[in-house]
mmCIF file of C-alpha atoms in Angstrom:
data_model
loop_
_atom_site.group_PDB
_atom_site.id
_atom_site.type_symbol
_atom_site.label_atom_id
_atom_site.label_comp_id
_atom_site.label_asym_id
_atom_site.label_seq_id
_atom_site.Cartn_x
_atom_site.Cartn_y
_atom_site.Cartn_z
ATOM 1 C CA MET A 1 26.486 4.286 5.012
ATOM 2 C CA PRO A 2 26.049 7.824 3.530
ATOM 3 C CA SER A 3 29.783 10.049 3.102
ATOM 4 C CA GLN A 4 28.388 13.400 3.900
ATOM 5 C CA PRO A 5 24.562 13.503 7.185
ATOM 6 C CA ILE A 6 21.688 13.917 5.258
ATOM 7 C CA LYS A 7 18.159 14.837 6.534
ATOM 8 C CA ILE A 8 15.410 11.751 7.740
ATOM 9 C CA ALA A 9 12.801 12.521 8.769
ATOM 10 C CA VAL A 10 11.792 11.106 11.403
ATOM 11 C CA LEU A 11 7.407 10.988 11.784
ATOM 12 C CA GLY A 12 5.500 10.599 15.339
ATOM 13 C CA ALA A 13 7.107 12.752 18.572
ATOM 14 C CA GLY A 14 6.377 10.000 21.533
ATOM 15 C CA SER A 15 9.125 8.502 22.785
ATOM 16 C CA TRP A 16 10.339 6.297 20.620
ATOM 17 C CA GLY A 17 10.087 8.910 17.872
ATOM 18 C CA THR A 18 11.862 11.529 19.773
ATOM 19 C CA VAL A 19 14.980 8.853 20.810
ATOM 20 C CA LEU A 20 15.429 8.204 17.558
ATOM 21 C CA ALA A 21 15.596 11.356 16.520
ATOM 22 C CA ASP A 22 18.015 12.851 18.763
ATOM 23 C CA LEU A 23 19.856 9.151 18.006
ATOM 24 C CA LEU A 24 20.547 10.500 14.221
ATOM 25 C CA VAL A 25 21.401 14.160 15.348
ATOM 26 C CA HIS A 26 24.510 11.994 18.006
ATOM 27 C CA ASN A 27 24.857 10.125 14.171
ATOM 28 C CA GLY A 28 25.992 13.248 12.897
ATOM 29 C CA HIS A 29 22.628 14.099 10.330
ATOM 30 C CA GLN A 30 19.536 16.560 10.466
ATOM 31 C CA VAL A 31 16.839 15.285 11.136
ATOM 32 C CA MET A 32 13.314 16.584 11.582
ATOM 33 C CA LEU A 33 10.056 15.718 14.096
ATOM 34 C CA TRP A 34 7.064 15.492 13.023
ATOM 35 C CA GLY A 35 4.194 15.715 14.984
ATOM 36 C CA ASN A 36 0.326 16.496 15.713
ATOM 37 C CA SER A 37 0.727 18.591 18.845
ATOM 38 C CA GLN A 38 1.152 21.910 19.026
ATOM 39 C CA GLU A 39 2.421 21.795 23.235
ATOM 40 C CA VAL A 40 4.981 19.017 22.123
ATOM 41 C CA ALA A 41 7.157 20.600 19.966
ATOM 42 C CA ALA A 42 6.831 23.842 20.698
ATOM 43 C CA GLU A 43 8.560 21.623 24.462
ATOM 44 C CA ILE A 44 10.620 20.098 21.845
ATOM 45 C CA ASN A 45 12.658 23.488 20.490
ATOM 46 C CA THR A 46 12.796 25.498 23.210
ATOM 47 C CA SER A 47 12.429 23.560 26.412
ATOM 48 C CA HIS A 48 14.691 20.741 24.693
ATOM 49 C CA THR A 49 12.399 18.268 26.659
ATOM 50 C CA ASN A 50 9.421 15.833 25.761
ATOM 51 C CA ARG A 51 8.670 15.942 29.993
ATOM 52 C CA HIS A 52 5.271 13.637 28.832
ATOM 53 C CA TYR A 53 6.942 10.222 26.828
ATOM 54 C CA LEU A 54 11.022 10.928 28.360
ATOM 55 C CA PRO A 55 10.781 12.843 31.868
ATOM 56 C CA GLU A 56 13.961 12.682 32.645
ATOM 57 C CA PHE A 57 15.457 13.188 28.663
ATOM 58 C CA ALA A 58 17.722 16.264 27.652
ATOM 59 C CA ILE A 59 17.670 16.471 23.657
ATOM 60 C CA ASP A 60 19.377 16.948 21.232
ATOM 61 C CA PRO A 61 19.909 21.062 20.929
ATOM 62 C CA ALA A 62 19.629 20.566 17.623
ATOM 63 C CA VAL A 63 16.716 17.945 16.897
ATOM 64 C CA GLU A 64 14.204 20.118 14.890
ATOM 65 C CA ALA A 65 10.236 19.715 15.148
ATOM 66 C CA SER A 66 7.609 21.149 13.871
ATOM 67 C CA LEU A 67 3.815 20.243 12.679
ATOM 68 C CA ASP A 68 4.127 21.521 9.369
ATOM 69 C CA LEU A 69 4.234 17.303 7.025
ATOM 70 C CA GLU A 70 5.959 19.150 4.255
ATOM 71 C CA ALA A 71 8.309 21.330 5.675
ATOM 72 C CA THR A 72 9.238 18.143 7.091
ATOM 73 C CA LEU A 73 9.431 16.094 4.276
ATOM 74 C CA ALA A 74 11.260 18.586 2.245
ATOM 75 C CA ASP A 75 14.927 16.761 1.171
ATOM 76 C CA ALA A 76 14.520 14.184 3.671
ATOM 77 C CA ALA A 77 16.795 11.262 2.215
ATOM 78 C CA GLY A 78 14.375 8.408 4.220
ATOM 79 C CA ILE A 79 11.077 9.198 6.157
ATOM 80 C CA LEU A 80 11.365 7.107 9.526
ATOM 81 C CA PHE A 81 7.262 6.740 10.480
ATOM 82 C CA VAL A 82 7.124 5.878 14.802
ATOM 83 C CA ILE A 83 2.912 5.899 15.412
ATOM 84 C CA PRO A 84 0.621 3.826 16.431
ATOM 85 C CA THR A 85 -0.220 1.462 14.614
ATOM 86 C CA ALA A 86 -4.096 2.712 14.289
ATOM 87 C CA ALA A 87 -3.005 5.859 13.123
ATOM 88 C CA MET A 88 -0.536 4.270 10.005
ATOM 89 C CA ARG A 89 -2.476 3.962 7.397
ATOM 90 C CA ILE A 90 -4.128 8.165 7.420
ATOM 91 C CA VAL A 91 -0.082 8.945 8.097
ATOM 92 C CA ALA A 92 0.703 6.728 5.477
ATOM 93 C CA LYS A 93 -1.472 8.436 2.851
ATOM 94 C CA GLN A 94 -1.488 12.214 4.044
ATOM 95 C CA VAL A 95 2.355 11.345 2.869
ATOM 96 C CA ALA A 96 2.268 10.163 0.114
ATOM 97 C CA ALA A 97 0.188 12.626 -1.107
ATOM 98 C CA VAL A 98 3.719 14.945 -0.303
ATOM 99 C CA LEU A 99 5.716 12.572 -2.116
ATOM 100 C CA ALA A 100 3.008 13.287 -5.353
ATOM 101 C CA LYS A 101 3.283 16.494 -5.029
ATOM 102 C CA THR A 102 7.761 16.208 -5.038
ATOM 103 C CA GLY A 103 8.551 13.387 -6.773
ATOM 104 C CA ALA A 104 10.328 12.971 -4.175
ATOM 105 C CA LYS A 105 12.152 8.811 -3.867
ATOM 106 C CA PRO A 106 13.293 9.009 0.129
ATOM 107 C CA ILE A 107 13.800 5.434 1.315
ATOM 108 C CA LEU A 108 10.931 3.903 3.496
ATOM 109 C CA ILE A 109 11.510 2.757 7.265
ATOM 110 C CA SER A 110 9.274 2.020 9.901
ATOM 111 C CA ALA A 111 9.512 1.477 13.854
ATOM 112 C CA THR A 112 6.006 0.803 14.462
ATOM 113 C CA LYS A 113 5.274 -2.840 15.956
ATOM 114 C CA GLY A 114 1.343 -3.748 14.952
ATOM 115 C CA LEU A 115 -1.318 -5.956 13.449
ATOM 116 C CA GLU A 116 -3.921 -3.590 11.267
ATOM 117 C CA GLN A 117 -7.437 -4.307 13.300
ATOM 118 C CA ASN A 118 -9.916 -6.314 10.892
ATOM 119 C CA SER A 119 -6.730 -6.687 8.303
ATOM 120 C CA HIS A 120 -5.294 -7.862 10.149
ATOM 121 C CA LYS A 121 -1.763 -6.489 8.179
ATOM 122 C CA ARG A 122 1.269 -5.634 9.061
ATOM 123 C CA ILE A 123 2.995 -2.316 8.926
ATOM 124 C CA SER A 124 4.445 -3.161 5.931
ATOM 125 C CA GLN A 125 1.535 -4.293 3.499
ATOM 126 C CA ILE A 126 -0.382 -0.566 5.096
ATOM 127 C CA LEU A 127 2.333 1.362 3.469
ATOM 128 C CA GLY A 128 2.344 -1.161 0.232
ATOM 129 C CA ASP A 129 -1.213 -0.065 -0.103
ATOM 130 C CA GLU A 130 -0.064 3.324 0.440
ATOM 131 C CA PHE A 131 2.282 4.210 -2.271
ATOM 132 C CA PRO A 132 3.754 3.452 -5.090
ATOM 133 C CA ALA A 133 6.024 -0.229 -5.750
ATOM 134 C CA GLU A 134 9.089 1.679 -6.450
ATOM 135 C CA LEU A 135 8.711 3.376 -2.712
ATOM 136 C CA ALA A 136 7.385 0.787 -1.024
ATOM 137 C CA GLN A 137 9.836 -2.439 -2.123
ATOM 138 C CA SER A 138 12.545 0.105 -0.832
ATOM 139 C CA LEU A 139 10.876 -0.852 2.098
ATOM 140 C CA VAL A 140 12.924 -1.593 6.373
ATOM 141 C CA ILE A 141 11.387 -2.343 9.464
ATOM 142 C CA PHE A 142 13.509 -1.697 11.951
ATOM 143 C CA SER A 143 12.474 -3.776 15.411
ATOM 144 C CA GLY A 144 13.805 -5.450 18.380
ATOM 145 C CA PRO A 145 14.351 -5.481 21.340
ATOM 146 C CA SER A 146 14.590 -1.041 22.711
ATOM 147 C CA HIS A 147 12.564 0.223 24.920
ATOM 148 C CA ALA A 148 13.565 4.039 23.927
ATOM 149 C CA GLU A 149 14.195 4.698 27.879
ATOM 150 C CA ASP A 150 17.306 2.456 27.352
ATOM 151 C CA VAL A 151 18.623 4.761 23.785
ATOM 152 C CA ALA A 152 17.724 7.674 25.787
ATOM 153 C CA THR A 153 20.933 6.714 28.362
ATOM 154 C CA ARG A 154 22.849 4.902 25.785
ATOM 155 C CA ASP A 155 22.274 1.622 26.861
ATOM 156 C CA ILE A 156 24.312 -0.943 24.802
ATOM 157 C CA THR A 157 21.658 -1.838 21.823
ATOM 158 C CA SER A 158 21.337 -4.449 19.036
ATOM 159 C CA LEU A 159 18.192 -4.268 16.341
ATOM 160 C CA THR A 160 18.140 -6.372 13.225
ATOM 161 C CA VAL A 161 16.781 -3.989 10.086
ATOM 162 C CA ALA A 162 14.502 -6.449 7.659
ATOM 163 C CA SER A 163 13.453 -5.295 3.999
ATOM 164 C CA GLU A 164 12.678 -7.353 0.916
ATOM 165 C CA ASN A 165 15.859 -5.058 -1.261
ATOM 166 C CA ILE A 166 19.237 -5.604 1.082
ATOM 167 C CA LYS A 167 21.124 -2.525 0.071
ATOM 168 C CA ASP A 168 18.703 -0.840 1.922
ATOM 169 C CA ALA A 169 18.783 -2.225 5.302
ATOM 170 C CA GLU A 170 22.514 -1.983 4.855
ATOM 171 C CA TRP A 171 22.179 1.600 3.908
ATOM 172 C CA VAL A 172 19.947 2.442 6.827
ATOM 173 C CA GLN A 173 21.697 0.367 8.692
ATOM 174 C CA GLY A 174 25.051 2.509 8.086
ATOM 175 C CA VAL A 175 22.532 5.413 9.272
ATOM 176 C CA PHE A 176 21.671 4.199 12.588
ATOM 177 C CA MET A 177 24.413 2.401 14.130
ATOM 178 C CA ASN A 178 26.873 4.286 16.311
ATOM 179 C CA GLU A 179 28.677 3.451 19.008
ATOM 180 C CA TYR A 180 26.376 2.345 21.782
ATOM 181 C CA PHE A 181 23.714 0.368 18.859
ATOM 182 C CA ARG A 182 24.479 -1.709 17.095
ATOM 183 C CA LEU A 183 22.301 -3.404 13.893
ATOM 184 C CA TYR A 184 21.015 -5.993 11.553
ATOM 185 C CA THR A 185 19.726 -7.167 8.406
ATOM 186 C CA ASN A 186 17.393 -9.038 7.354
ATOM 187 C CA ASP A 187 15.696 -10.120 4.602
ATOM 188 C CA ASP A 188 12.462 -12.189 6.065
ATOM 189 C CA MET A 189 10.176 -8.915 7.020
ATOM 190 C CA VAL A 190 7.288 -10.892 7.551
ATOM 191 C CA GLY A 191 9.233 -12.975 10.365
ATOM 192 C CA VAL A 192 10.353 -9.865 11.853
ATOM 193 C CA GLU A 193 6.711 -8.039 11.638
ATOM 194 C CA LEU A 194 4.871 -11.029 13.673
ATOM 195 C CA GLY A 195 7.768 -10.617 16.054
ATOM 196 C CA GLY A 196 7.698 -7.070 16.746
ATOM 197 C CA ALA A 197 4.057 -7.131 16.810
ATOM 198 C CA LEU A 198 3.078 -10.318 18.630
ATOM 199 C CA LYS A 199 4.879 -10.287 21.235
ATOM 200 C CA ASN A 200 3.461 -7.840 22.698
ATOM 201 C CA VAL A 201 1.209 -10.273 24.108
ATOM 202 C CA ILE A 202 2.218 -12.394 24.835
ATOM 203 C CA ALA A 203 3.666 -9.334 27.707
ATOM 204 C CA ILE A 204 0.891 -8.175 28.376
ATOM 205 C CA GLY A 205 0.725 -12.136 29.422
ATOM 206 C CA ALA A 206 3.615 -11.649 31.774
ATOM 207 C CA GLY A 207 2.339 -8.671 33.368
ATOM 208 C CA VAL A 208 -0.643 -10.585 34.597
ATOM 209 C CA LEU A 209 1.302 -13.179 36.002
ATOM 210 C CA HIS A 210 3.584 -10.244 37.934
ATOM 211 C CA GLY A 211 0.761 -8.866 39.230
ATOM 212 C CA LEU A 212 -0.646 -12.092 40.755
ATOM 213 C CA GLY A 213 2.386 -12.814 42.061
ATOM 214 C CA TYR A 214 3.881 -15.612 40.367
ATOM 215 C CA GLY A 215 7.655 -16.635 40.340
ATOM 216 C CA ASP A 216 10.266 -16.730 37.024
ATOM 217 C CA ASN A 217 9.165 -19.775 36.778
ATOM 218 C CA THR A 218 5.928 -19.368 35.268
ATOM 219 C CA LYS A 219 7.414 -16.320 33.388
ATOM 220 C CA ALA A 220 9.509 -18.344 31.896
ATOM 221 C CA ALA A 221 7.410 -20.989 31.139
ATOM 222 C CA LEU A 222 5.188 -18.568 28.833
ATOM 223 C CA ILE A 223 7.859 -16.564 27.302
ATOM 224 C CA THR A 224 9.021 -19.211 25.980
ATOM 225 C CA ARG A 225 5.599 -21.458 24.444
ATOM 226 C CA GLY A 226 5.080 -17.765 23.773
ATOM 227 C CA ILE A 227 8.139 -17.949 20.773
ATOM 228 C CA ALA A 228 6.535 -21.962 20.269
ATOM 229 C CA GLU A 229 2.925 -19.689 19.045
ATOM 230 C CA ILE A 230 4.818 -16.655 17.713
ATOM 231 C CA SER A 231 6.886 -18.851 15.507
ATOM 232 C CA ARG A 232 4.231 -21.263 14.417
ATOM 233 C CA LEU A 233 1.842 -18.151 13.259
ATOM 234 C CA GLY A 234 4.976 -16.744 11.538
ATOM 235 C CA ILE A 235 6.062 -20.325 9.976
ATOM 236 C CA GLU A 236 2.409 -20.411 8.470
ATOM 237 C CA LEU A 237 2.426 -17.103 6.896
ATOM 238 C CA GLY A 238 5.712 -17.446 5.315
ATOM 239 C CA ALA A 239 8.290 -16.672 8.044
ATOM 240 C CA ASN A 240 11.451 -18.078 8.423
ATOM 241 C CA PRO A 241 11.585 -20.463 11.561
ATOM 242 C CA LEU A 242 15.645 -19.003 12.293
ATOM 243 C CA THR A 243 13.661 -15.052 12.854
ATOM 244 C CA PHE A 244 12.365 -15.670 15.480
ATOM 245 C CA MET A 245 15.338 -17.162 17.154
ATOM 246 C CA GLY A 246 17.269 -13.254 16.405
ATOM 247 C CA LEU A 247 16.552 -10.802 17.960
ATOM 248 C CA SER A 248 13.329 -9.099 16.637
ATOM 249 C CA GLY A 249 12.260 -12.783 18.028
ATOM 250 C CA ILE A 250 12.798 -14.200 20.950
ATOM 251 C CA GLY A 251 15.314 -10.995 22.171
ATOM 252 C CA ASP A 252 12.636 -8.628 21.806
ATOM 253 C CA LEU A 253 10.420 -11.212 23.810
ATOM 254 C CA ILE A 254 12.954 -11.222 26.517
ATOM 255 C CA VAL A 255 13.072 -7.645 26.580
ATOM 256 C CA THR A 256 9.393 -6.838 26.525
ATOM 257 C CA CYS A 257 8.185 -9.287 28.915
ATOM 258 C CA THR A 258 10.352 -8.296 31.869
ATOM 259 C CA SER A 259 10.760 -4.388 31.268
ATOM 260 C CA VAL A 260 9.104 -2.272 33.955
ATOM 261 C CA HIS A 261 9.837 -0.524 30.258
ATOM 262 C CA SER A 262 6.670 -1.952 28.813
ATOM 263 C CA ARG A 263 3.562 0.201 28.378
ATOM 264 C CA ASN A 264 2.066 -3.645 27.529
ATOM 265 C CA TRP A 265 3.819 -6.019 31.172
ATOM 266 C CA ARG A 266 2.798 -2.250 32.796
ATOM 267 C CA CYS A 267 -0.258 -3.292 30.787
ATOM 268 C CA GLY A 268 -0.851 -6.671 31.884
ATOM 269 C CA ASN A 269 0.885 -5.999 35.838
ATOM 270 C CA ALA A 270 -2.214 -3.592 35.952
ATOM 271 C CA LEU A 271 -4.642 -5.942 34.910
ATOM 272 C CA GLY A 272 -3.556 -9.213 37.395
ATOM 273 C CA GLN A 273 -4.288 -6.445 40.102
ATOM 274 C CA GLY A 274 -7.687 -6.613 40.012
ATOM 275 C CA GLN A 275 -8.102 -3.244 38.082
ATOM 276 C CA LYS A 276 -9.788 -2.638 34.967
ATOM 277 C CA LEU A 277 -8.597 -2.290 31.827
ATOM 278 C CA ALA A 278 -10.313 0.637 30.735
ATOM 279 C CA THR A 279 -9.615 2.597 33.371
ATOM 280 C CA VAL A 280 -5.141 0.315 32.660
ATOM 281 C CA LEU A 281 -5.086 1.852 29.130
ATOM 282 C CA THR A 282 -6.972 6.183 30.682
ATOM 283 C CA ASN A 283 -4.500 5.437 33.273
ATOM 284 C CA MET A 284 -1.758 5.289 30.855
ATOM 285 C CA GLY A 285 -1.936 7.284 28.379
ATOM 286 C CA MET A 286 0.116 6.481 25.669
ATOM 287 C CA VAL A 287 -0.194 3.819 23.364
ATOM 288 C CA VAL A 288 -0.284 -0.061 23.914
ATOM 289 C CA GLU A 289 -0.258 -2.038 20.980
ATOM 290 C CA GLY A 290 -0.930 -5.394 22.676
ATOM 291 C CA VAL A 291 -4.447 -5.080 23.229
ATOM 292 C CA GLY A 292 -4.911 -3.663 19.702
ATOM 293 C CA THR A 293 -2.466 -7.105 17.772
ATOM 294 C CA ALA A 294 -3.894 -9.182 20.391
ATOM 295 C CA LYS A 295 -8.035 -9.461 18.555
ATOM 296 C CA ALA A 296 -5.724 -8.727 15.388
ATOM 297 C CA ALA A 297 -3.796 -12.636 16.373
ATOM 298 C CA HIS A 298 -7.699 -13.614 17.403
ATOM 299 C CA GLU A 299 -8.735 -13.505 13.979
ATOM 300 C CA LEU A 300 -5.537 -14.256 12.589
ATOM 301 C CA SER A 301 -5.084 -17.506 13.606
ATOM 302 C CA ALA A 302 -8.934 -18.653 13.759
ATOM 303 C CA GLN A 303 -8.206 -17.257 9.949
ATOM 304 C CA CYS A 304 -4.854 -19.667 8.972
ATOM 305 C CA GLY A 305 -6.103 -22.766 12.163
ATOM 306 C CA VAL A 306 -3.087 -21.743 13.464
ATOM 307 C CA GLU A 307 -3.055 -23.105 17.541
ATOM 308 C CA MET A 308 -2.490 -19.661 19.769
ATOM 309 C CA PRO A 309 -3.293 -20.882 23.297
ATOM 310 C CA ILE A 310 -2.259 -18.114 25.408
ATOM 311 C CA SER A 311 -2.922 -15.600 22.659
ATOM 312 C CA GLU A 312 -6.158 -15.920 23.067
ATOM 313 C CA SER A 313 -6.514 -17.195 27.098
ATOM 314 C CA ILE A 314 -5.102 -12.830 26.841
ATOM 315 C CA TYR A 315 -8.148 -11.868 24.349
ATOM 316 C CA ARG A 316 -10.470 -14.257 26.470
ATOM 317 C CA VAL A 317 -9.370 -11.330 29.395
ATOM 318 C CA LEU A 318 -8.753 -7.950 27.430
ATOM 319 C CA TYR A 319 -11.996 -8.574 25.274
ATOM 320 C CA GLU A 320 -14.202 -10.476 27.021
ATOM 321 C CA ASP A 321 -13.594 -10.139 30.954
ATOM 322 C CA ALA A 322 -12.115 -13.969 31.119
ATOM 323 C CA ASP A 323 -11.261 -15.269 34.883
ATOM 324 C CA VAL A 324 -7.362 -14.453 34.753
ATOM 325 C CA HIS A 325 -7.118 -17.357 37.270
ATOM 326 C CA GLN A 326 -9.679 -20.050 34.913
ATOM 327 C CA GLU A 327 -7.718 -18.968 32.146
ATOM 328 C CA ILE A 328 -4.440 -19.675 33.580
ATOM 329 C CA ASP A 329 -6.558 -23.369 34.605
ATOM 330 C CA ARG A 330 -7.238 -23.402 31.422
ATOM 331 C CA LEU A 331 -3.606 -23.990 29.864
ATOM 332 C CA MET A 332 -2.507 -25.697 33.002
ATOM 333 C CA GLN A 333 -5.314 -28.434 32.463
ATOM 334 C CA ARG A 334 -4.383 -28.881 28.436
ATOM 335 C CA LYS A 335 -3.558 -32.035 27.106
ATOM 336 C CA GLY A 336 0.204 -33.175 26.881
ATOM 337 C CA LYS A 337 1.891 -31.941 24.059
ATOM 338 C CA ARG A 338 4.901 -32.545 22.120
ATOM 339 C CA GLU A 339 7.008 -29.621 22.756
ATOM 340 C CA LEU A 340 8.676 -28.815 19.203
ATOM 341 C CA ASP A 341 5.694 -29.562 17.723
ATOM 342 C CA PHE A 342 5.482 -25.686 15.997
ATOM 343 C CA GLN A 343 8.215 -26.671 13.867
ATOM 344 C CA ARG A 344 5.870 -27.235 11.048
ATOM 345 C CA TYR A 345 8.459 -27.266 8.536
#
């Protein structure tokens, strides 16, 4: 951990970005929180709240919100991206341009979980496209079972930080860890990112089942077979199979499939109760990463020749208006399989 307080630029003033900014201040660091809403920034700076995302949360007054990207990045030892996947490339270009002018070389950190549409790229690959190799090689991915609402109440939380350079992961570990927030390091960026992205798709399915009235047996089956197909794709793309048994795999899948704090679960629950996707997304008022990821996973699994039947059914419900009950029947009536066929290594 740095021997003295440092400045961290947090990009994204949603629920997760706000809570992580508050955590960093709690750890003794200087934080500037960048967003694109004047109203949100003013509320954070004057009332020390962000009621749209976290109605009950009081933000440490030391968290400073800004719409000025250059001021936010100035003298930052680390830059934490906590923005929707769809906006990642645009913001990365802006950040890269600022850093090119100043010559600064901060540690890049991402807490975003998703796959880019069309390219199917992971967040590290997007940032790798937009930043010089020297900066991209220091990238650290932040993932695991972590609802912002629980971290806001200082519920005990454990996550994974992954990087090709373990020293950079250890640096981030030291910056963020405290009495309620524990991090473990990992060098498997492929597995950590895929686990964090694909679990959102399965969580939509878990919400659908709850909305339809299915019980615990069904939900347990979905989670278990969900991690099997996530692992299958991950292994095909070079991930360490053991990663999917860890915090960014089964850990994140469990919490996202079982908590009302999960936007993906809430989206699925509403669909299971008969609402249309467009209505659900409008009412949510926040990004539901699993919807976009479902399309990317559908295309990527077909490209790789990997069977992902649960994710495929969720894709059909979301994008082809397939009947949920027919999709469940389709899954249950498939030919019998060996349980451990996903272990292709």
